[in-house]
XYZ file of N, CA and C in Angstrom:
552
model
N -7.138 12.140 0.665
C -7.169 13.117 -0.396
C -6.966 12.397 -1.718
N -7.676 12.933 -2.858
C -7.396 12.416 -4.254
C -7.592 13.652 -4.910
N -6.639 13.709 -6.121
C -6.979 13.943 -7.263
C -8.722 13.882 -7.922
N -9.015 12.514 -7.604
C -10.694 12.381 -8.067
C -11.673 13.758 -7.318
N -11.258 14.108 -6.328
C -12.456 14.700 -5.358
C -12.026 16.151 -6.190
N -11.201 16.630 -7.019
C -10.902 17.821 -7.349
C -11.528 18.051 -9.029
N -11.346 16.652 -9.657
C -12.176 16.417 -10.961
C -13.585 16.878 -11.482
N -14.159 17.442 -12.435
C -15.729 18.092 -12.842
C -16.304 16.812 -12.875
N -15.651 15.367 -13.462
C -16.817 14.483 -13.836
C -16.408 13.452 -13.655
N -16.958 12.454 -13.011
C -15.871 10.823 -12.840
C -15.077 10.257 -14.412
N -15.585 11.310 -15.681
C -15.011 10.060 -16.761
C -14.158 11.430 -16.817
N -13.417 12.054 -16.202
C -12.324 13.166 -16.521
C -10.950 12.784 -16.434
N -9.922 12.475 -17.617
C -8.877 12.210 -17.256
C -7.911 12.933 -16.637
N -6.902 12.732 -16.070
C -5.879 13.716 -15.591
C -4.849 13.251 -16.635
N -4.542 14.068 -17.300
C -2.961 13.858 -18.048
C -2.137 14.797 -17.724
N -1.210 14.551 -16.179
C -0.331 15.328 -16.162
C 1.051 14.829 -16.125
N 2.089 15.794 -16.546
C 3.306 15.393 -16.434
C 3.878 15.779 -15.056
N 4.987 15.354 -14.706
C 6.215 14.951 -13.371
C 5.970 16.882 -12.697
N 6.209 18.182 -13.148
C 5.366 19.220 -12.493
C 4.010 19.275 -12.058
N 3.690 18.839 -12.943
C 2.130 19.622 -12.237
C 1.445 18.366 -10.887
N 2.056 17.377 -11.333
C 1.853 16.085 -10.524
C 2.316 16.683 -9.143
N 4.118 17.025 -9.155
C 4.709 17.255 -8.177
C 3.899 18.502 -7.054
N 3.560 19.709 -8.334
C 3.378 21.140 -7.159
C 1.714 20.193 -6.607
N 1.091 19.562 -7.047
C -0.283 18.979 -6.736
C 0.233 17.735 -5.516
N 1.051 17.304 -5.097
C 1.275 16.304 -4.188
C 1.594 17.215 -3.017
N 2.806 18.304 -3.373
C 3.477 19.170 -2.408
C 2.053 20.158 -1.873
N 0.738 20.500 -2.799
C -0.079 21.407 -1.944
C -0.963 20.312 -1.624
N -1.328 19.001 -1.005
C -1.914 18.147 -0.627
C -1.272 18.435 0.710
N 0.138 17.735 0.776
C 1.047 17.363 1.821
C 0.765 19.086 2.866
N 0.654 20.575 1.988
C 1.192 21.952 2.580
C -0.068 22.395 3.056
N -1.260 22.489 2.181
C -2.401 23.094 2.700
C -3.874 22.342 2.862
N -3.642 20.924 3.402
C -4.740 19.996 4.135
C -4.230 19.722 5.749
N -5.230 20.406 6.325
C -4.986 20.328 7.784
C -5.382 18.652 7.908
N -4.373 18.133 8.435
C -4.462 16.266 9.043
C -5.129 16.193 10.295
N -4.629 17.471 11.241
C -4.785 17.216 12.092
C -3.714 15.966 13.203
N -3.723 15.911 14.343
C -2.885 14.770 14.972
C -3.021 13.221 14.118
N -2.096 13.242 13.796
C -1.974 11.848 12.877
C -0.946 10.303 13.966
N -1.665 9.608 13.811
C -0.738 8.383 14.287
C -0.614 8.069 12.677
N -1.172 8.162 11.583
C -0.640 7.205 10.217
C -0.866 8.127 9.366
N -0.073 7.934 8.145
C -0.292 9.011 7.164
C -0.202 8.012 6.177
N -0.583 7.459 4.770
C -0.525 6.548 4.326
C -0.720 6.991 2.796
N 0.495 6.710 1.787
C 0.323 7.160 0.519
C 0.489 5.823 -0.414
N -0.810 6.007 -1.452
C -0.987 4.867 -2.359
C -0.501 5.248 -3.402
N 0.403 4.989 -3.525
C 0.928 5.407 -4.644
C 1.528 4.439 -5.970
N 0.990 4.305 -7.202
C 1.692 3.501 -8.299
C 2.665 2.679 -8.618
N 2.342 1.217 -8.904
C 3.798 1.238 -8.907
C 5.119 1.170 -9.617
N 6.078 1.279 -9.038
C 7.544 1.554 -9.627
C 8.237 2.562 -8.932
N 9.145 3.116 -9.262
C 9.855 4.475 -8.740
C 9.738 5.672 -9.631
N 8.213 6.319 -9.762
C 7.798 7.225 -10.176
C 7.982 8.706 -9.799
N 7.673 9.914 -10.030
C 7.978 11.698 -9.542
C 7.165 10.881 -8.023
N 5.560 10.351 -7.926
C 5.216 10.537 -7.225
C 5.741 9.986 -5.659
N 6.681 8.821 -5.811
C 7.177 8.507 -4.692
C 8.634 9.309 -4.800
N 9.211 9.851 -4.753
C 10.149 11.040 -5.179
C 10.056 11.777 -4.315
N 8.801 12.728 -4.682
C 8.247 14.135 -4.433
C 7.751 13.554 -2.692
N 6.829 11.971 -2.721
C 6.145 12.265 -1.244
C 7.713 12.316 -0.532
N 8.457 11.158 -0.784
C 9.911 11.000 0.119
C 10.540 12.249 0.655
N 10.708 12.719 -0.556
C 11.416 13.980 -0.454
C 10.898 15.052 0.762
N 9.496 15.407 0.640
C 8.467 16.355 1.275
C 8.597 15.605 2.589
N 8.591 14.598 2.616
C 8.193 13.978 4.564
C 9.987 13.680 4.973
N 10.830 14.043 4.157
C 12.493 13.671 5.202
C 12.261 14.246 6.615
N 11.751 15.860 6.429
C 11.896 16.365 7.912
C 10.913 15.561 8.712
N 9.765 15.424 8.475
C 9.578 14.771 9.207
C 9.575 12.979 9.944
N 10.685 12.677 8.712
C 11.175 11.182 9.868
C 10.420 10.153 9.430
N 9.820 9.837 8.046
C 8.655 8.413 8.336
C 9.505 7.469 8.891
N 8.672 6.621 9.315
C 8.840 5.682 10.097
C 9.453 4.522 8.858
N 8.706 4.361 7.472
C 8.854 3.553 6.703
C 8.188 3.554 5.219
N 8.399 2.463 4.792
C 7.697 2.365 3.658
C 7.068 0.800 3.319
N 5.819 0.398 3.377
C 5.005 -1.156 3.396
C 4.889 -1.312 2.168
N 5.832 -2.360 0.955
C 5.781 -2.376 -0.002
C 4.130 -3.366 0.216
N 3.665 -3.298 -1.471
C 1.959 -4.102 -1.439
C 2.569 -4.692 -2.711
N 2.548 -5.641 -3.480
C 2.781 -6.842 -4.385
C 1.147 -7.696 -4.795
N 1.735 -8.074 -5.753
C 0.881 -9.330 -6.267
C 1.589 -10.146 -6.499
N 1.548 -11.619 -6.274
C 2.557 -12.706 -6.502
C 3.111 -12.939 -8.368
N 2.906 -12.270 -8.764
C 3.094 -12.650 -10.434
C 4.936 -12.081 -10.325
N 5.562 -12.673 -11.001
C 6.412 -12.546 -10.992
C 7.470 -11.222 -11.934
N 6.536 -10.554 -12.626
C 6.882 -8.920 -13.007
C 6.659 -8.241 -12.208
N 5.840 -8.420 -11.358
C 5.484 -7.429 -10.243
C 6.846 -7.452 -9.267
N 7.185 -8.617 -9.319
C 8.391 -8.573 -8.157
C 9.709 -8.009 -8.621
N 9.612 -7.931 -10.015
C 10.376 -7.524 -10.529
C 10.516 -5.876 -10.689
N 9.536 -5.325 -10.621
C 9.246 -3.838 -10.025
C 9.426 -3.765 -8.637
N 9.125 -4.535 -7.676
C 9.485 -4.778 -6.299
C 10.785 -4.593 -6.534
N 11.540 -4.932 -6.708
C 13.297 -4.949 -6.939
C 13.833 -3.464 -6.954
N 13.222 -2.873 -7.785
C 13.398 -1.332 -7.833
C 12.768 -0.783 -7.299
N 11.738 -0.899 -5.934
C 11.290 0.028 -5.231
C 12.354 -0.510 -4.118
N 12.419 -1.755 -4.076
C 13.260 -1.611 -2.482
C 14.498 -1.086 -3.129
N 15.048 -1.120 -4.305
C 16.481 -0.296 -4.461
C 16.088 1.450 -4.213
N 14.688 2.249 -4.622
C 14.343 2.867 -4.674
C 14.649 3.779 -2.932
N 13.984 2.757 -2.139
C 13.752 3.109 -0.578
C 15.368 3.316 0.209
N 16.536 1.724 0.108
C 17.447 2.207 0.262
C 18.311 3.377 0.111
N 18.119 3.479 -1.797
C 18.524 4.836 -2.180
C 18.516 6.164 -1.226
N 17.092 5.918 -0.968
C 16.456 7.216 -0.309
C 16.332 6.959 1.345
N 17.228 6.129 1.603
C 17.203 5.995 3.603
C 15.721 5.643 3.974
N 15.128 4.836 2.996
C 13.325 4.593 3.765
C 13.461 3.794 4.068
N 13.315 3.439 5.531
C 13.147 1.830 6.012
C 12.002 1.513 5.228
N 12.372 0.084 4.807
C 10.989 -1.189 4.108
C 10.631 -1.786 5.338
N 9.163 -1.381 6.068
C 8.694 -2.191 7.196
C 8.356 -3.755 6.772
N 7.798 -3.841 5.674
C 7.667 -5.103 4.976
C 6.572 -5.084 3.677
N 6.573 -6.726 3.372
C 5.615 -6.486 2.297
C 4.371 -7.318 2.300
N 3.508 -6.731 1.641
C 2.279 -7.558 1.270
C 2.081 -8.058 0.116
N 1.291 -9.089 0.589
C 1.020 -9.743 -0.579
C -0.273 -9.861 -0.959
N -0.607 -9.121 -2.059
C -1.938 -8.890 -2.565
C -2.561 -9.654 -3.480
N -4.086 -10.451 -3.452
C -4.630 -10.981 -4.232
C -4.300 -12.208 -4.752
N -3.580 -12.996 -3.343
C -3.187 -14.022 -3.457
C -3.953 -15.032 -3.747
N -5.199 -15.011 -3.282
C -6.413 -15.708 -3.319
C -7.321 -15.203 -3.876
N -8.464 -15.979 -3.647
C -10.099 -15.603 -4.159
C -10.644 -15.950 -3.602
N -11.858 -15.469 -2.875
C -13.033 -15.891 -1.565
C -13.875 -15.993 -2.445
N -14.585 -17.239 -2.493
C -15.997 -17.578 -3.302
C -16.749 -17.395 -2.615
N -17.722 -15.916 -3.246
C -18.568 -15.639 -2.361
C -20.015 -16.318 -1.895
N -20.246 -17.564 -2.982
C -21.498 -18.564 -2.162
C -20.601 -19.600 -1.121
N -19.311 -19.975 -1.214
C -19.017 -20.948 0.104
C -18.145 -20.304 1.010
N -17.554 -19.347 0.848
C -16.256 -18.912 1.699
C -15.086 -19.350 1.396
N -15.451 -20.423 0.095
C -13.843 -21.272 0.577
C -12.760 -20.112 -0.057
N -11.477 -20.628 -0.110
C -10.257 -19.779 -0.796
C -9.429 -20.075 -1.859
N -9.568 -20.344 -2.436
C -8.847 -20.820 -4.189
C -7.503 -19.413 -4.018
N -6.112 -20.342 -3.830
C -5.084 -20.039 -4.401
C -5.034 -19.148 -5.787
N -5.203 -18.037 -6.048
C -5.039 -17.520 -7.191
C -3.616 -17.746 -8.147
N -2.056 -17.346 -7.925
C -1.145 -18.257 -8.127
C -0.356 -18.873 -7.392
N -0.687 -20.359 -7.142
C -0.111 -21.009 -6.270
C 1.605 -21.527 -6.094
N 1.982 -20.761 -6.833
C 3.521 -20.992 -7.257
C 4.104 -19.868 -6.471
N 3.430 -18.714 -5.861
C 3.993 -17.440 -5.283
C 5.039 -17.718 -4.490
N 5.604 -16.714 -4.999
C 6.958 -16.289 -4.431
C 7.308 -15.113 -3.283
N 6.233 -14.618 -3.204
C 6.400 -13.210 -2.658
C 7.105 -13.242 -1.241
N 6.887 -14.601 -0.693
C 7.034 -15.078 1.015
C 8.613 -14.743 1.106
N 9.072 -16.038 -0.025
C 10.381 -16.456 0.116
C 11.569 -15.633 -0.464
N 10.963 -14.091 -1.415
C 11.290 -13.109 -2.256
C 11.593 -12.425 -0.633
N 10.537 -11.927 0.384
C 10.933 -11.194 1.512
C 11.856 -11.664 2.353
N 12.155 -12.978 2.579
C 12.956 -13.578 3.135
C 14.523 -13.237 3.038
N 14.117 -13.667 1.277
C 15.882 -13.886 0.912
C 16.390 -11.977 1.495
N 15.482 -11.063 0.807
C 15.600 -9.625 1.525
C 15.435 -9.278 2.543
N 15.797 -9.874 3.950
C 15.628 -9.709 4.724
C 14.762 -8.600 5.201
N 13.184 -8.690 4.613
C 12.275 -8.019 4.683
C 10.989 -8.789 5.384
N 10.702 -8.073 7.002
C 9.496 -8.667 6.971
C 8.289 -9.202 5.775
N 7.509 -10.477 5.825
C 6.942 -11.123 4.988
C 5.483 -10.590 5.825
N 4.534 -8.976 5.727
C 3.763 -9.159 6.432
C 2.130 -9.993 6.064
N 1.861 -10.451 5.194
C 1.059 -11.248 5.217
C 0.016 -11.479 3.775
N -0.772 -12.349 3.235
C -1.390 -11.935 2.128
C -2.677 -11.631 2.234
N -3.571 -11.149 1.251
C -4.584 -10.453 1.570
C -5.478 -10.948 0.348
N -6.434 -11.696 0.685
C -6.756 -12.115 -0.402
C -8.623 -11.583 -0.820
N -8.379 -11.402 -2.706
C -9.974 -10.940 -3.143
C -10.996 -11.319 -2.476
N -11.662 -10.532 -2.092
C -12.537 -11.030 -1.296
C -13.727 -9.954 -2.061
N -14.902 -10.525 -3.141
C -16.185 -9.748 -3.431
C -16.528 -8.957 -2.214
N -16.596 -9.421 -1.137
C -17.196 -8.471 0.150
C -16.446 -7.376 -0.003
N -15.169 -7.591 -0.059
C -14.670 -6.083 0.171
C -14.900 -5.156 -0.889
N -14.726 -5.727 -1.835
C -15.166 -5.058 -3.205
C -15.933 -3.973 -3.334
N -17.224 -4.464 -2.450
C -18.496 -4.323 -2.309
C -18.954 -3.107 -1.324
N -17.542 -3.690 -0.340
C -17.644 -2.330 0.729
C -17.195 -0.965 0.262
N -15.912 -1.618 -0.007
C -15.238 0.046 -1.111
C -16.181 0.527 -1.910
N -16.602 0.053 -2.732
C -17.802 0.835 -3.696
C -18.990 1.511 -2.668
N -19.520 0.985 -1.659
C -20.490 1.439 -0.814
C -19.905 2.705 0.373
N -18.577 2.668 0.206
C -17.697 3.253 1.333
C -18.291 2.605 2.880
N -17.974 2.002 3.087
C -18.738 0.593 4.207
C -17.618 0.008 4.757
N -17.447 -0.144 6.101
C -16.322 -1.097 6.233
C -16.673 -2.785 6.142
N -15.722 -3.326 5.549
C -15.902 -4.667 6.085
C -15.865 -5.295 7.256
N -15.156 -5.132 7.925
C -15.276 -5.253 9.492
C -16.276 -4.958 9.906
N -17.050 -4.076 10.181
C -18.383 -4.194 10.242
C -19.499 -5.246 9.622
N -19.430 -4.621 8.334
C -20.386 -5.994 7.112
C -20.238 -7.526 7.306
N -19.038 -7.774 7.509
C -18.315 -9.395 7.264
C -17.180 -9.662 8.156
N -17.675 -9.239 9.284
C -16.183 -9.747 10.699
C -15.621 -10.989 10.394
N -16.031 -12.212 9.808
C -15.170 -13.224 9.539
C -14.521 -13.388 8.218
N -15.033 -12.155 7.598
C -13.995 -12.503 6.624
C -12.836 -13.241 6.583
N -12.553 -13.793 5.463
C -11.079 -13.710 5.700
C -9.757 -12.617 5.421
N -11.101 -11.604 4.870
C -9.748 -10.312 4.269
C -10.196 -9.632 5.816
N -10.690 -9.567 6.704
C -10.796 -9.064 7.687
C -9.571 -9.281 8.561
N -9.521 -10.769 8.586
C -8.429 -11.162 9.230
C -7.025 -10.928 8.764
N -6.857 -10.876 7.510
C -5.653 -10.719 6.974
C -5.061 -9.552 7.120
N -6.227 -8.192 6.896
C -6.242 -7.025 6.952
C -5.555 -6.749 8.372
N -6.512 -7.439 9.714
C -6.317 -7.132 10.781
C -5.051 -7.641 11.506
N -4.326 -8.684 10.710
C -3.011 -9.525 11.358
C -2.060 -8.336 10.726
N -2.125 -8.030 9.491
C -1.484 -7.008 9.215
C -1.040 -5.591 9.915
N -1.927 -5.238 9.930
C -2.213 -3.945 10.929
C -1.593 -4.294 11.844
N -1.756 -5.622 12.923
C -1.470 -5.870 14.375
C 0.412 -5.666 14.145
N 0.461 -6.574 13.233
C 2.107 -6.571 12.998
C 2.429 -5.201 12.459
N 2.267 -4.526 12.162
C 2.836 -3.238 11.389
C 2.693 -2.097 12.760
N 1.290 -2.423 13.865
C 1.803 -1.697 15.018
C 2.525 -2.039 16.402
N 3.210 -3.203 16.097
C 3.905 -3.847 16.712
C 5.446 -3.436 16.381
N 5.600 -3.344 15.230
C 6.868 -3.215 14.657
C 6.908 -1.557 14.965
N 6.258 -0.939 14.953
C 6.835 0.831 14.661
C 6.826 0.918 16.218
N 5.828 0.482 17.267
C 6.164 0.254 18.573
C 7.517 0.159 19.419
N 7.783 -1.129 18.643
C 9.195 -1.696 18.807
C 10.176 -0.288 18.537
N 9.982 0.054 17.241
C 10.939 0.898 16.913
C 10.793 2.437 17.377
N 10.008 2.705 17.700
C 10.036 4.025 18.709
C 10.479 3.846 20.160
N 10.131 2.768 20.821
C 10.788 2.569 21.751
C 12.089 2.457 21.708
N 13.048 1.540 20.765
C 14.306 1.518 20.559
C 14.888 3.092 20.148
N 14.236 4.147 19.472
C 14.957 5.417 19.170
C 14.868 6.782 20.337
């Protein structure tokens, strides 16, 4: 679900404030049938905004499992990282772990991978927080390419390397909630 699919024209802005945002998240969450869900997955901005607030708040009864912080290695970003994981504690959300986004760059005539900033911290940032480190995910034009086409990559480009990154991710993130349903 988006906001966009409810818009008259793609150049339409939304300027709303912390209400109208909120009753618009709460009738997403109240009157869209999901249907049986194994994942429910909210992209949401970052920092500790109404909108992670309002989803937290709306899903307590039902128990998430967690919250997968997503990063870029620059070092303000981690610094907003700081206040979402204070954010999640606050609010009893387990942090399943984090990603690390756009660590790289896939050149799309050789494949190779150019380090985007090679000084990243994001690994040793999850560490010291005793936060799974789940993996980085790096630019890849293919994917780019797919999102705009609505196309999967996995299909288009199985060797990617955002395929793989994508897919080690995933493997570990249903490994871990595994683990943890079995343990509860």
């Amino acid at each position: 679900m988006s906001v966009a699919s409810l818009l008259e024209a793609d150049s339409t802005a939304v300027v709303w404030r912390g209400p109208r945002k909120t009753a618009l998240i709460k009738r997403f969450l109240k009157d869209t049938f999901f249907g049986r869900l194994d994942c429910l997955i909210f992209d949401t901005p970052p920092g500790t905004s109404d909108e992670h607030l309002t989803v937290v708040k709306l899903l307590k009864n039902a128990n998430p499992n967690g919250a997968v912080i997503v990063t870029t290695p620059q070092t303000v970003a981690l610094d907003v990282i700081k206040k979402e994981l204070d954010f999640c504690r606050k609010m009893s959300l387990p942090v399943l772990g984090i990603v690390e986004n756009m660590s790289s760059f896939i050149c799309p005539c050789c494949q190779e991978q150019w380090d985007l900033f090679p000084d990243s911290t994001v690994e040793s940032f999850a560490t010291e927080c005793c936060i799974p480190y789940l993996g980085r995910i790096p630019l890849d034009p293919n994917l780019t390419q797919c999102c705009e086409e609505g196309s999967s990559l996995e299909t288009s480009c199985p060797l990617s390397p955002a395929v793989q990154a994508l897919s080690t991710i995933a493997k570990q993130l249903t490994t871990r909630l595994t683990l943890n349903t079995a343990t509860q």
